[in-house]
Coordinates of C-alpha atoms in Angstrom, one line a residue:
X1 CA -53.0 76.7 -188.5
X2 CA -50.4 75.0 -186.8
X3 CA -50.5 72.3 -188.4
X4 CA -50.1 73.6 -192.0
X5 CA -47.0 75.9 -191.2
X6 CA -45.4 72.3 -190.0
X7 CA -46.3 71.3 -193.6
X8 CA -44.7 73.7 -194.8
X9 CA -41.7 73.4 -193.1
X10 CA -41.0 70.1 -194.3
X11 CA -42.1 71.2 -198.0
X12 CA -38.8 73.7 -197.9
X13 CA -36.7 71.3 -196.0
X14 CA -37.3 68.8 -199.1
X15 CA -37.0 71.3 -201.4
X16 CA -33.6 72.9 -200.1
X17 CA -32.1 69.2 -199.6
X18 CA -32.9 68.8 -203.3
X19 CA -31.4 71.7 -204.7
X20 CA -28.1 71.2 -202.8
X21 CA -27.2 67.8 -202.3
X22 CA -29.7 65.9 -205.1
X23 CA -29.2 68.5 -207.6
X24 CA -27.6 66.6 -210.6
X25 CA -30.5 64.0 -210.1
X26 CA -33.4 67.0 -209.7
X27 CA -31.9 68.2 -212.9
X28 CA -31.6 64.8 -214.7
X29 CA -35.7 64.2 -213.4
X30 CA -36.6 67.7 -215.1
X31 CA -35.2 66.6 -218.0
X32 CA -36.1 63.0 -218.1
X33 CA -33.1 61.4 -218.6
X34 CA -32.1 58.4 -216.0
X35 CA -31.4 59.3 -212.5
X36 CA -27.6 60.3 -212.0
X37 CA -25.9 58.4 -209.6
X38 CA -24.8 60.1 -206.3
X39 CA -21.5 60.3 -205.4
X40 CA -21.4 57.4 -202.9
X41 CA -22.4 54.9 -205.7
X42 CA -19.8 56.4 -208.2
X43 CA -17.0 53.5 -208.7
X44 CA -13.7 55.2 -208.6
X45 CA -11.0 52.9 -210.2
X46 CA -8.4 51.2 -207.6
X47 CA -6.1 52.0 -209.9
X48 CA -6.4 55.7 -212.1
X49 CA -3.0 56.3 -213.7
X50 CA -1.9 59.6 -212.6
X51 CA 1.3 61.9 -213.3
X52 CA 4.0 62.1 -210.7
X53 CA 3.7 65.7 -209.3
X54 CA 6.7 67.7 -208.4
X55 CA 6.0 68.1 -204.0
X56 CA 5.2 63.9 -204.3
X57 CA 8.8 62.2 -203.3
X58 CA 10.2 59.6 -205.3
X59 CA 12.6 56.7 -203.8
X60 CA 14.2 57.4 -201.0
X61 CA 12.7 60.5 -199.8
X62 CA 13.6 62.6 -203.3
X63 CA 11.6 65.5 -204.8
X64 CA 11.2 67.1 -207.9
X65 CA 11.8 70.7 -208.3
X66 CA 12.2 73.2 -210.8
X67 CA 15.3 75.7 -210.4
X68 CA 17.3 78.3 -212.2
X69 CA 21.1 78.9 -212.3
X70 CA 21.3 82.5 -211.4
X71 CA 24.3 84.6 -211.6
X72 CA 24.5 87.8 -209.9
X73 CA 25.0 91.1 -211.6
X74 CA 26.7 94.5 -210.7
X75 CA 23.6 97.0 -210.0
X76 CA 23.3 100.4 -209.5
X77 CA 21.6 101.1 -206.3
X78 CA 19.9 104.5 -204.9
X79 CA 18.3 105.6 -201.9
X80 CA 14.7 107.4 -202.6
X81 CA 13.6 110.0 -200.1
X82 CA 10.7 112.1 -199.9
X83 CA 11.3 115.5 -199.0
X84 CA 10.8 119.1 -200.4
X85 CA 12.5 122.8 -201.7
X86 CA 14.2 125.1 -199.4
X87 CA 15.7 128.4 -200.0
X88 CA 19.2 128.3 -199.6
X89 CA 18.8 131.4 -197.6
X90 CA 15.4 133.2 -195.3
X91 CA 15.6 136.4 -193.0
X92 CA 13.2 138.2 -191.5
X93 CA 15.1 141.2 -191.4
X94 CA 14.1 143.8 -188.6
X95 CA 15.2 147.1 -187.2
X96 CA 17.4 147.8 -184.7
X97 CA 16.5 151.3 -183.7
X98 CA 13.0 153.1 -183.1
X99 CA 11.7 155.5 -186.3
X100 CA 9.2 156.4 -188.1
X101 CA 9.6 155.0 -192.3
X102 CA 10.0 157.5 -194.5
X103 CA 10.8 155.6 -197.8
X104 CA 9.0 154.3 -200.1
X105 CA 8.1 150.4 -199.8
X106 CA 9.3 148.0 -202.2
X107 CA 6.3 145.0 -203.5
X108 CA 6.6 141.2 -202.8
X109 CA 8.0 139.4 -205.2
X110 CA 10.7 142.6 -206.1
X111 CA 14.5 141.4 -206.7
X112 CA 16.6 143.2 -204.2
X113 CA 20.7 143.0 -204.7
X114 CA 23.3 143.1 -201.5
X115 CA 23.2 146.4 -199.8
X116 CA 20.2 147.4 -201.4
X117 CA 17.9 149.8 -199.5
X118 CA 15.0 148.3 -198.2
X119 CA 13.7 151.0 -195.2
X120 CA 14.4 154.4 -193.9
X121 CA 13.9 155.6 -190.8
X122 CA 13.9 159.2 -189.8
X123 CA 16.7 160.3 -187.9
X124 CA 15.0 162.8 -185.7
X125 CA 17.1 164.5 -183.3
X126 CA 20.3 162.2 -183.8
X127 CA 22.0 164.8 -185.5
X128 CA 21.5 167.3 -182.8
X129 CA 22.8 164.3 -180.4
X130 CA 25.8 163.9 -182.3
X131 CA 26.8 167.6 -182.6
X132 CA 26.8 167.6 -178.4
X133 CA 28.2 164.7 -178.2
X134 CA 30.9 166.4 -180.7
X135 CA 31.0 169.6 -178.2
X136 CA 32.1 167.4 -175.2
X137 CA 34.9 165.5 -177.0
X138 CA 36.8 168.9 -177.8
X139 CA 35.8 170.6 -174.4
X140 CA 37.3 166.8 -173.1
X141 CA 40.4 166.9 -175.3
X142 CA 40.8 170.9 -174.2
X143 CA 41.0 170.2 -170.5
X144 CA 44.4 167.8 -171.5
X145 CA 46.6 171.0 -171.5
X146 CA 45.6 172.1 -168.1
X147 CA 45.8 169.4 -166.5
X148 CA 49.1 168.7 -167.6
X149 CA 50.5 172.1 -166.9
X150 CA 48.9 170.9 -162.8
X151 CA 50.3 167.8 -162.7
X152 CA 53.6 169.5 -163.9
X153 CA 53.4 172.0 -161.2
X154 CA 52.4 169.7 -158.3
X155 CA 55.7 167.9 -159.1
X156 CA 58.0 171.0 -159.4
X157 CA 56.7 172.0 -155.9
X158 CA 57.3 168.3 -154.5
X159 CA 61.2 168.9 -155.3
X160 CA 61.3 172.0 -153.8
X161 CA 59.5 170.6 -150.6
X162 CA 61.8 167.5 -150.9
X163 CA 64.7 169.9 -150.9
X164 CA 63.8 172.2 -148.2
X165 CA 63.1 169.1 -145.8
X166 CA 66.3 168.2 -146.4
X167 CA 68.3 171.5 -145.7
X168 CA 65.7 171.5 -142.4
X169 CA 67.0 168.2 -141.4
X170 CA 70.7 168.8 -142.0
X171 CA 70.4 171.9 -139.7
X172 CA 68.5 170.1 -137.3
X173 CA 71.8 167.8 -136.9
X174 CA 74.0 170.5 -136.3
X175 CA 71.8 172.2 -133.8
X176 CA 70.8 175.1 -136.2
X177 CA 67.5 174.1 -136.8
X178 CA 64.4 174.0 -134.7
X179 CA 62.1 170.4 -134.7
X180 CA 58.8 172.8 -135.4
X181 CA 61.0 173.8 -138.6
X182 CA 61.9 170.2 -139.7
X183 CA 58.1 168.8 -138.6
X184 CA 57.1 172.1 -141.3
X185 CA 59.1 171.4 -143.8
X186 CA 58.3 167.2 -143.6
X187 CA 54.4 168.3 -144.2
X188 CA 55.4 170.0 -147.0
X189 CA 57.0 167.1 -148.5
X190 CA 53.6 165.2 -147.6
X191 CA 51.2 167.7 -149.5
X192 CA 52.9 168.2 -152.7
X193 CA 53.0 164.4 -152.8
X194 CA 48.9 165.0 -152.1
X195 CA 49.1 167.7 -154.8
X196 CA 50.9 165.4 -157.7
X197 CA 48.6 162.6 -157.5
X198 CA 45.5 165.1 -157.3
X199 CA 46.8 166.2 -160.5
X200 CA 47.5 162.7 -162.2
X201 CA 44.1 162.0 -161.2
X202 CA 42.7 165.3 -163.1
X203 CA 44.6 164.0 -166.2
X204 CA 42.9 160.5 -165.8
X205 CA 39.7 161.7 -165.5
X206 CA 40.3 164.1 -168.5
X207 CA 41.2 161.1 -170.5
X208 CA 38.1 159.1 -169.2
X209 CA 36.2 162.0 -170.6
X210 CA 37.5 162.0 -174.0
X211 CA 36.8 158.3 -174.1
X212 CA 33.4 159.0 -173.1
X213 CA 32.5 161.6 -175.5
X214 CA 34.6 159.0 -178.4
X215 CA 31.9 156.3 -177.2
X216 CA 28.9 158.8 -177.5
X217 CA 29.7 160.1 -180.7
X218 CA 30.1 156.5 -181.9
X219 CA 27.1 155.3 -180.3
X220 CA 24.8 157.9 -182.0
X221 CA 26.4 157.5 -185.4
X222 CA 25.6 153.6 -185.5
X223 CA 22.1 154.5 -184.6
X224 CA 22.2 157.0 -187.2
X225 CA 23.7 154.3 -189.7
X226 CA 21.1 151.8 -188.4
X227 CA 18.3 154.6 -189.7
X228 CA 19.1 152.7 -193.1
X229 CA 17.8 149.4 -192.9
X230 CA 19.6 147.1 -195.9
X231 CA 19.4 143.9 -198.0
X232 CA 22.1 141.4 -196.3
X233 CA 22.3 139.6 -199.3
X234 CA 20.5 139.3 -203.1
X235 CA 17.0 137.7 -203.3
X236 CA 13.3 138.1 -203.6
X237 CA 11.2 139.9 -201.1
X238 CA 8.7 137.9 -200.1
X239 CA 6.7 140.5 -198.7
X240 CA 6.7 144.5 -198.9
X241 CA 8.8 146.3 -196.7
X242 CA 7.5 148.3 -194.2
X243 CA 4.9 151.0 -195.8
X244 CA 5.7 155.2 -195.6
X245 CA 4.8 156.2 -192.5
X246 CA 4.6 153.2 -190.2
X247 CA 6.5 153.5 -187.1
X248 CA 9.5 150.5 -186.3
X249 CA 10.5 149.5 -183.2
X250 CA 13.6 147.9 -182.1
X251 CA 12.8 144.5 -183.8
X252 CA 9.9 145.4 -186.1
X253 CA 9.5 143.7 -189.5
X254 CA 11.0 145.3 -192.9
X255 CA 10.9 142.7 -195.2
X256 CA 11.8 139.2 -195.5
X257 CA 14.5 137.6 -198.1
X258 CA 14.3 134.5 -200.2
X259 CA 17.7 133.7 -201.8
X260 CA 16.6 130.5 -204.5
X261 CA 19.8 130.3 -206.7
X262 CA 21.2 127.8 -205.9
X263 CA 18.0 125.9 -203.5
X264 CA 18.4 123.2 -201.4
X265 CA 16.3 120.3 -202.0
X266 CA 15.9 118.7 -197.9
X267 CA 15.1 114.6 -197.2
X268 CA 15.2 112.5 -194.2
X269 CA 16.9 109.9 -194.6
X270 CA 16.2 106.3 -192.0
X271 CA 19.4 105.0 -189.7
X272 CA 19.4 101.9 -191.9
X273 CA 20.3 103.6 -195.2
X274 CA 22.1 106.4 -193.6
X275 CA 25.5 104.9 -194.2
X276 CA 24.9 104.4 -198.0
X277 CA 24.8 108.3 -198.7
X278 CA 28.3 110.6 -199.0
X279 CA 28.6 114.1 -199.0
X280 CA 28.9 115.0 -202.9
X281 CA 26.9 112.1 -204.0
X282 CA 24.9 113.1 -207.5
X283 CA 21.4 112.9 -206.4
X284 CA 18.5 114.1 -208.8
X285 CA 14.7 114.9 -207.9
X286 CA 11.4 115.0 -209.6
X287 CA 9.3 117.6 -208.1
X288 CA 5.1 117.8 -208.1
X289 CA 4.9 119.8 -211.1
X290 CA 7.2 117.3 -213.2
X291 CA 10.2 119.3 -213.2
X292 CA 13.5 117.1 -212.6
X293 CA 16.6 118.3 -211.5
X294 CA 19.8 117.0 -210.1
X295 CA 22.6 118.1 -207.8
X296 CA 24.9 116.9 -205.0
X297 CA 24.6 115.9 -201.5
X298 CA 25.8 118.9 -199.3
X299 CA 25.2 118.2 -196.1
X300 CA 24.6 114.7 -194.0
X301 CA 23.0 115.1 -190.8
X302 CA 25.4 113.5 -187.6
X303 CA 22.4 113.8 -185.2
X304 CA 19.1 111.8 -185.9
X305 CA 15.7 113.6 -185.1
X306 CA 14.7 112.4 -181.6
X307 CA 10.9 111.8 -182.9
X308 CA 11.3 110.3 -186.0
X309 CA 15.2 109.1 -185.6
X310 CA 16.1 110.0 -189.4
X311 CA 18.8 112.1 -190.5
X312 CA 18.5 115.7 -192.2
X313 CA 19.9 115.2 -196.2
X314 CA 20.4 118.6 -198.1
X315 CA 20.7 118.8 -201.5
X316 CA 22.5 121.9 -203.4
X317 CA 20.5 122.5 -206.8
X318 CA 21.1 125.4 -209.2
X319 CA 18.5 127.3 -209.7
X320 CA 18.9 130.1 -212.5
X321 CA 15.7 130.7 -213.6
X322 CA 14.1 131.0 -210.3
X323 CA 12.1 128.0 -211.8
X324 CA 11.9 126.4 -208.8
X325 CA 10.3 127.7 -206.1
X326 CA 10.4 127.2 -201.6
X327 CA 8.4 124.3 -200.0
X328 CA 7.6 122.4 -203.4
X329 CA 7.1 118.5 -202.6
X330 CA 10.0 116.3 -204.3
X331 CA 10.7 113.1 -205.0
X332 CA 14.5 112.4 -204.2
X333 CA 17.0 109.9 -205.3
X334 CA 20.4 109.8 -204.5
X335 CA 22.8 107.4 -205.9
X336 CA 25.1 105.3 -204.1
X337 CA 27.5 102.4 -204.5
X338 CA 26.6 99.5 -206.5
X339 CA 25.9 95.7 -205.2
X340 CA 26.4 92.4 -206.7
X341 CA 22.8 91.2 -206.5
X342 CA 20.8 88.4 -208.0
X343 CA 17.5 89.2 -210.3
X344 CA 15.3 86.3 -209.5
X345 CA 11.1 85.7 -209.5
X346 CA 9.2 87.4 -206.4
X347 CA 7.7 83.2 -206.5
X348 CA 11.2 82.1 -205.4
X349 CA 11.3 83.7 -202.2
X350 CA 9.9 81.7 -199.2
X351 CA 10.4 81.9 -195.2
X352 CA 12.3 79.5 -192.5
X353 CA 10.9 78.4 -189.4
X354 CA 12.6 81.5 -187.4
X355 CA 10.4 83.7 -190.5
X356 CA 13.9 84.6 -192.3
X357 CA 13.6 85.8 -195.8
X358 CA 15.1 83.5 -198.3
X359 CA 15.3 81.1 -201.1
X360 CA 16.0 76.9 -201.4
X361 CA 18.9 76.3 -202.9
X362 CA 20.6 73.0 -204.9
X363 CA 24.2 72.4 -203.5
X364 CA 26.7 70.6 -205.2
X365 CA 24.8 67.8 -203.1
X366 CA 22.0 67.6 -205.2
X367 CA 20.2 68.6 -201.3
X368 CA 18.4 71.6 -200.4
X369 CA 19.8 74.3 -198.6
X370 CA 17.9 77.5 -197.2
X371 CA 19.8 80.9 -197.6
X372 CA 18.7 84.3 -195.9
X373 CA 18.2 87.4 -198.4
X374 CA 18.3 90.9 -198.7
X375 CA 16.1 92.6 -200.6
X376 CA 17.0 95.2 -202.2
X377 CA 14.4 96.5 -204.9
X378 CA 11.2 95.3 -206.6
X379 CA 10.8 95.8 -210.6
X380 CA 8.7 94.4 -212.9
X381 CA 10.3 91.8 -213.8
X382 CA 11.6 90.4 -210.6
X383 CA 13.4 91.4 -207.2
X384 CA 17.1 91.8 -206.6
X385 CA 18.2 90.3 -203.8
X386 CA 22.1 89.8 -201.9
X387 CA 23.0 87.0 -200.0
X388 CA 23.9 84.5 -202.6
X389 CA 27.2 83.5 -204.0
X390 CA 28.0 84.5 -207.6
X391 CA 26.2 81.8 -209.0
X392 CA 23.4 79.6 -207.2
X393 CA 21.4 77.2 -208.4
X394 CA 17.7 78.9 -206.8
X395 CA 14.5 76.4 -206.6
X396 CA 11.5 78.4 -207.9
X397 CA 8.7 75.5 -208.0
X398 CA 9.0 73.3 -205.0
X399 CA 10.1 75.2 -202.4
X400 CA 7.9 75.2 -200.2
X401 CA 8.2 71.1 -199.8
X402 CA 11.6 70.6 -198.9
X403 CA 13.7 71.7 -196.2
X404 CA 17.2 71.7 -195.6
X405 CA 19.3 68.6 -195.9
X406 CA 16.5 67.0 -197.9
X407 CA 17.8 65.5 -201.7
X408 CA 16.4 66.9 -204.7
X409 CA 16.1 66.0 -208.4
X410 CA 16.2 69.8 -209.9
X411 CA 14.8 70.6 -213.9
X412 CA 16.9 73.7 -214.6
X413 CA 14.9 76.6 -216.5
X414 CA 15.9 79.3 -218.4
X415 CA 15.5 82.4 -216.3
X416 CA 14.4 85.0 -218.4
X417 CA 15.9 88.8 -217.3

């Protein structure tokens, strides 16, 4: 048994060496025509005349290549963003006193004007609040008489206390007056002072009181105005206001308001292209349902996002219709100045040894010369690139064997834009 799967071994090894390197002579031997001759016995001519290939150097080190005589062109350029719809306004609006709803709601989707009605809240006892409240501003502004008429007295009896200590003191001088009378008459003096500024503090705190009632009748009518809970501005309710009978606390949810004429259409754009967009640039969109549009830049962000360090783009679009609606996916183009660039074969370009982008170039040498690019788009029929002078003559076949300094023997072609 051994020995036989040693046979058979070989058998495959034979058979396998025959199908791959005798193959042409297997082939011939099936057919019975003469045995081809393997490739070692082949006699390859010493000399087979050949053509001249462009990267093969002539005399003196020179190569053949194939170039065009490009000359560059005014383009328009854009910057394209990805980005989507935004209302141009969104509040939740909410209520800023407690009550119980007792108007009817208004459905999602409903366009509400400015000032517009949106809850009501019962007032309660607010009323009764602001009639006392009422009561102790005129009981406040009644006590202002009385307290005048006090303050009024408590002076008149501080000049007649003012005079008496003087007569006291006079006669005290001239020896008609006892000291118990002057010491009398000088206390007097002391507590009709007392008595005047008890009464200009009564008048004080009269007029503290009528600014106290002023403040707590104000207080309950702006609670009372707040019972009406309004549309800040025109829009769309994107969901029903509160429903008869539900009960709002300070900050509870009436409604919330879409504003979509005019919408903002919102990019990001990166910090190398940031420069390129003005505020009031034309700019134009295609969003996911097909719809185009166009409008002007707005607003330019001066802070990048700290995660993805782009810049916040908006977009101002009109919006009649109502066509258009919030958070739709858009495709964004915004225009911006034009460049003097170069339409030339994607084939052209080729790398230096520090991996620059770039294409060979013929001097006025007739040599070589590598020139870094910028690329700025990619069509169909080519790339626009900047970097070159107005006109350059650009190698498109043999680029890749020369490098700078090196002399060249260039076949112009007609580039083709």
């Amino acid at each position: 048994m051994k020995l036989i799967s040693i046979v058979t071994a070989i058998l495959v090894t034979a058979f396998l060496y025959l199908m791959v390197f005798e193959r042409s002579a297997l082939l011939a031997f099936a057919r019975g025509d003469a045995p081809a001759q393997s490739a070692s016995e082949v006699e390859v001519p010493s000399e087979a005349p050949s053509e001249t290939s462009l990267e093969e150097p002539l005399e003196n080190g020179v190569v053949r290549v194939i170039a065009v005589k490009s000359i560059a062109r005014q383009i328009d350029s854009a910057v394209i963003l990805r980005g989507q719809t935004e209302a141009m306004r969104s509040v939740e609006v909410r209520a800023q006193t407690s009550g119980q709803v007792i108007s009817e709601p208004l459905r999602k989707g409903s366009y509400v004007t400015q000032d517009q009605l949106l809850c009501q809240l019962d007032p309660g006892t607010r009323e009764a609040s602001l009639a006392e409240a009422t009561a102790r501003l005129s009981e406040a502004r009644a006590r202002v008489p009385e307290t005048e008429a006090r303050l009024q007295e408590a002076i008149a009896r501080l000049d007649e206390a003012k005079i008496s200590d003087n007569a006291a003191s006079k006669l005290s001088e001239g020896g008609f007056a006892s000291e118990t009378r002057v010491a009398s008459a000088q206390a007097s003096v002391r507590s009709a002072e007392a008595s005047v500024a008890a009464a200009r503090s009564g008048l004080q705190s009269t007029g503290a009181g009528i600014q106290s009632a002023e403040a707590a009748i104000a207080a309950v009518q702006k609670d009372i105005e707040r019972l009406k809970i309004t549309a800040p501005f025109e829009g769309l309710l994107e969901t029903d206001t509160s429903e008869l009978g539900s009960l709002l606390q300070p900050g509870g949810l009436c409604a919330t308001i879409l504003q979509l004429d005019p919408i903002k259409l919102v990019g990001f754009v990166p910090e190398a292209e940031v420069n390129r967009i003005e505020i009031g640039a034309l700019s134009g969109a295609r969003l996911a349902g097909g719809l185009d549009v166009q409008g002007r830049v707005t607003f330019l962000s001066r802070s990048a996002d700290t995660t993805t360090r782009t810049f916040r783009v908006e977009i101002e679009v009109p919006n009649d219709d109502l066509a258009i609606r919030d958070g739709q996916t858009a495709e964004i183009i915004v225009s911006a100045e034009g460049n003097d660039a170069h339409l030339l074969p994607a084939s052209a370009l080729t790398l230096n040894d520090h991996g620059d982008l770039g294409v060979r170039t013929v001097d006025d040498k007739n040599t070589s010369q590598f020139v870094k690019l910028t690329l700025l788009r990619d069509t169909a029929k080519g790339v626009w690139v900047t970097g070159l002078p107005d006109t350059a003559n650009v190698i498109t076949v043999g680029q890749e064997y020369v490098i700078d300094g090196v002399p060249v023997i260039a076949t112009f072609e007609e580039l083709v834009q």
